[in-house]
C-alpha atoms as one frame of an Amber mdcrd trajectory, in Angstrom:
protein
 -10.317 -15.320  -1.291  -8.011 -14.717  -4.586  -9.033 -18.580  -5.790 -12.607
 -18.014  -5.144 -12.898 -14.779  -6.893 -11.041 -16.162  -9.965 -13.309 -19.242
 -10.066 -16.499 -17.043  -9.869 -15.192 -14.643 -12.583 -14.068 -17.628 -14.817
 -17.562 -19.030 -14.286 -18.789 -15.748 -15.822 -20.535 -14.770 -12.638 -18.513
 -11.819 -12.062 -20.616  -8.755 -11.228 -18.188  -6.014 -11.218 -17.890  -3.385
 -14.004 -15.326  -1.036 -12.676 -14.784   2.197 -14.515 -11.432   2.970 -16.205
 -10.689   5.621 -13.399 -12.701   7.178 -10.691 -11.060  10.110  -9.455 -13.529
  10.705  -6.293 -11.795   7.868  -4.668  -8.410   9.752  -4.767  -8.985  11.648
  -1.845  -9.260   8.613   0.469  -6.608   6.737  -1.245  -3.815   8.512   0.597
  -4.977   7.569   3.860  -5.737   4.098   3.006  -2.296   3.446   1.443  -0.614
   4.336   4.698  -1.777   0.699   5.940   0.093  -0.714   3.317   3.207  -0.606
   5.637   1.781  -3.697   7.375   4.126  -5.364   4.720   7.103  -4.057   6.304
   6.557  -5.564   9.867   8.524  -8.682   8.953  11.270  -7.027   7.294  13.455
  -6.859  10.555  13.108 -10.513  11.153  14.087 -11.087   7.440  16.947  -8.816
   7.435  18.785  -9.675  10.680  19.536 -13.239  10.248  21.030 -12.843   6.796
  24.805 -13.174   7.555  25.872 -11.981   4.084  24.106  -8.904   2.933  25.685
  -8.331  -0.240  22.482  -9.373  -2.261  20.104  -7.897   0.485  18.658  -5.076
  -1.783  17.559  -7.480  -4.468  16.244  -9.734  -1.638  13.933  -6.870  -0.152
  13.029  -5.753  -3.785  11.796  -9.083  -4.431  10.035  -9.275  -1.103   8.110
  -5.832  -2.290   7.500  -6.986  -5.666   5.514 -10.093  -4.226   3.681  -7.968
  -1.746   2.625  -5.712  -4.412   1.600  -8.693  -6.816  -0.595 -10.001  -3.909
  -2.195  -6.536  -3.075  -2.987  -6.173  -6.747  -4.356  -9.748  -7.346  -6.650
  -9.443  -4.185  -7.913  -5.875  -5.320  -8.390  -6.704  -9.091 -10.184  -9.868
  -8.391 -12.339  -8.248  -5.994 -13.634  -5.347  -8.267 -14.237  -7.670 -11.113
 -16.014 -10.277  -8.934 -18.352  -8.108  -6.817 -20.426  -4.830  -7.572 -19.039
  -1.779  -6.350 -22.246  -0.747  -4.399 -22.417  -4.219  -2.805 -18.572  -4.617
  -1.961 -18.116  -4.614   1.767 -15.378  -2.722   3.424 -14.531  -5.926   5.376
 -13.774  -7.927   2.198 -13.752 -11.278   4.070 -17.502 -10.859   4.738 -18.311
 -10.883   0.740 -17.637 -14.630   0.937 -20.232 -15.196   3.633 -23.094 -15.732
   1.077 -24.082 -19.185  -0.014 -24.182 -18.086  -3.699 -20.394 -17.236  -3.431
 -19.044 -20.160  -1.214 -20.936 -23.372  -1.026 -19.176 -25.064   1.962 -20.350
 -23.672   4.985 -17.149 -24.355   6.716 -15.170 -22.137   4.415 -17.944 -19.320
   4.634 -17.570 -19.318   8.569 -13.805 -19.317   8.288 -13.845 -16.448   6.030
 -16.332 -14.606   8.009 -14.625 -14.962  11.367 -11.169 -14.408   9.953 -10.880
 -10.820  11.226 -11.933 -12.112  14.639  -9.053 -14.487  14.382  -6.431 -12.084
  13.574  -7.835  -9.347  16.049  -8.024 -11.878  18.734  -4.295 -12.697  18.325
  -3.038  -9.177  17.598  -5.115  -6.974  19.848  -3.757  -8.377  23.338  -0.281
  -8.057  22.118  -0.562  -4.580  20.876  -2.554  -3.442  23.985   0.048  -4.899
  26.268   2.776  -3.025  23.911   0.689   0.195  24.219   0.092  -0.080  28.066
   3.802  -0.480  28.660   4.384   2.500  26.425   2.040   4.497  28.721   4.218
   3.265  31.683   7.315   4.213  30.169   6.106   7.806  29.024   4.989   8.776
  32.402   7.787   7.017  34.389   9.989   9.060  36.690  13.416   8.049  37.881
  13.356   6.135  41.093   9.575   6.351  41.388   6.883   3.476  41.195   3.201
   3.597  40.409   0.697   2.845  42.890  -1.359  -0.200  42.318  -4.537   1.576
  41.124  -2.428   3.405  38.663  -0.531   0.434  37.449  -3.364  -2.208  37.190
  -6.646   0.117  36.666  -5.529   3.320  35.201  -3.108   2.225  32.381  -5.177
  -0.776  31.172  -8.428   1.600  31.121  -6.847   4.296  29.050  -5.402   1.486
  26.441  -8.705  -0.515  26.220 -11.380   2.076  26.350 -10.576   4.190  23.213
 -10.660   1.261  20.858 -13.888  -0.413  22.495 -15.609   3.116  22.075 -14.659
   3.543  18.469 -15.819  -0.170  17.736 -19.301   0.693  19.311 -19.703   4.120
  17.782 -18.979   3.439  14.021 -18.930   0.509  11.261 -17.687   2.898   8.463
 -14.103   1.097   8.030 -13.497   3.091   5.058 -13.463   6.276   6.963 -11.995
   4.957   9.970  -8.998   3.449   8.080  -8.623   6.741   6.141  -8.823   8.989
   9.189  -6.420   6.739  11.286  -3.973   6.148   8.375  -4.001   9.826   7.420
  -3.325  11.179  10.823  -1.753   8.423  13.322  -0.457   6.483  10.521   1.126
   9.190   8.783   2.989  10.260  11.929   4.123   6.465  12.548   4.930   5.677
   8.920   6.330   8.768   7.454   6.969  11.817   9.711   8.938   9.928  12.792
  11.018   7.817  10.294  11.920  10.557   7.885  13.231  12.774  11.142  14.965
   9.774  12.553  16.848   8.902   9.443  17.671  12.594   8.847  19.287  12.983
  12.245  20.993   9.624  12.516  22.755  10.149   9.392  24.095  13.542  10.740
  25.118  11.547  13.863  26.868   8.991  11.717  28.825  11.499  10.186  29.959
  13.329  13.330  30.689   9.738  14.805  32.754   8.277  11.958  33.606  11.116
   9.783  32.470  12.661   6.544  34.691  10.598   4.410  33.211   7.243   5.828
  31.390   5.312   3.116  28.803   2.717   4.097  28.677  -0.148   1.786  25.145
  -1.071   2.856  23.947   2.497   2.292  20.293   2.881   0.747  19.948   3.849
  -2.921  17.508   6.610  -1.179  20.381   7.859   0.617  20.009  11.568  -0.728
  18.219  13.966   1.463  15.707  14.812  -1.299  14.161  11.387  -0.442  13.534
  12.537   3.296  11.714  15.811   1.955   9.942  13.668  -0.451   8.374  11.513
   2.336   7.447  14.470   4.315   5.786  15.895   1.327   3.896  12.730   0.789
   2.832  12.873   4.334   1.395  16.294   4.150  -0.475  15.476   0.886  -2.098
  12.414   2.883  -3.141  14.914   5.596  -4.453  17.318   3.216  -6.431  14.993
   0.774  -7.780  12.912   3.721  -9.021  16.122   5.449 -10.425  17.453   2.320
 -12.358  13.938   1.869 -13.828  14.383   5.362 -15.091  17.799   4.816 -16.738
  17.076   1.513 -18.331  14.029   2.754 -19.762  15.735   5.716 -20.911  18.804
   3.529 -22.776  16.273   0.977 -24.667  14.686   4.179
């Protein structure tokens, strides 16, 4: 998609003329930014096999620089290649037009790319969520009846996303809402409290004079408070965006 957009811009066919800044989009930016945490999914698999962690900080920093570069390149090529009013929330669908991509096979592949990713990810996520439901309601020494295990748990796992898929096509609002509320708790609030309490437990277990040679440059308690403040800002801005948008309607 980056290459196709660059080729179109290079041929002078770019339709986008974005303004220098558009403050009206800041409200929804906070919720959407939460979804950038997807780049962290592979970090454990990158960090764990490294035997010598002496240069680990620089390795992770380089990883994040590459992620930022691809995010920026994808975003900037999009806003200069397509008009803002015609840019679809599902970005791959912008390349389904014949005047954008001449080869039919490429058009179909890009148009169906979200289907491919969802088809592979959704079953895994659904199974994980079902198992989490079982763990949440599990009682020591107890077992679930067949109906609860095979019907109730799969139903409460599958019905909510199916209903959302049928009820809305507004991906921008959906991403903003889920990112600001559920995503903020998963990405910011829970990790911040986990880090804070784990550091206290580590000091009690190993003593206050112990120095961790792999400690983070963000080890100060200030950063925990900053993350919680950022989470609160995401919540406020996206809530304001929803209220103001509904007021205009």
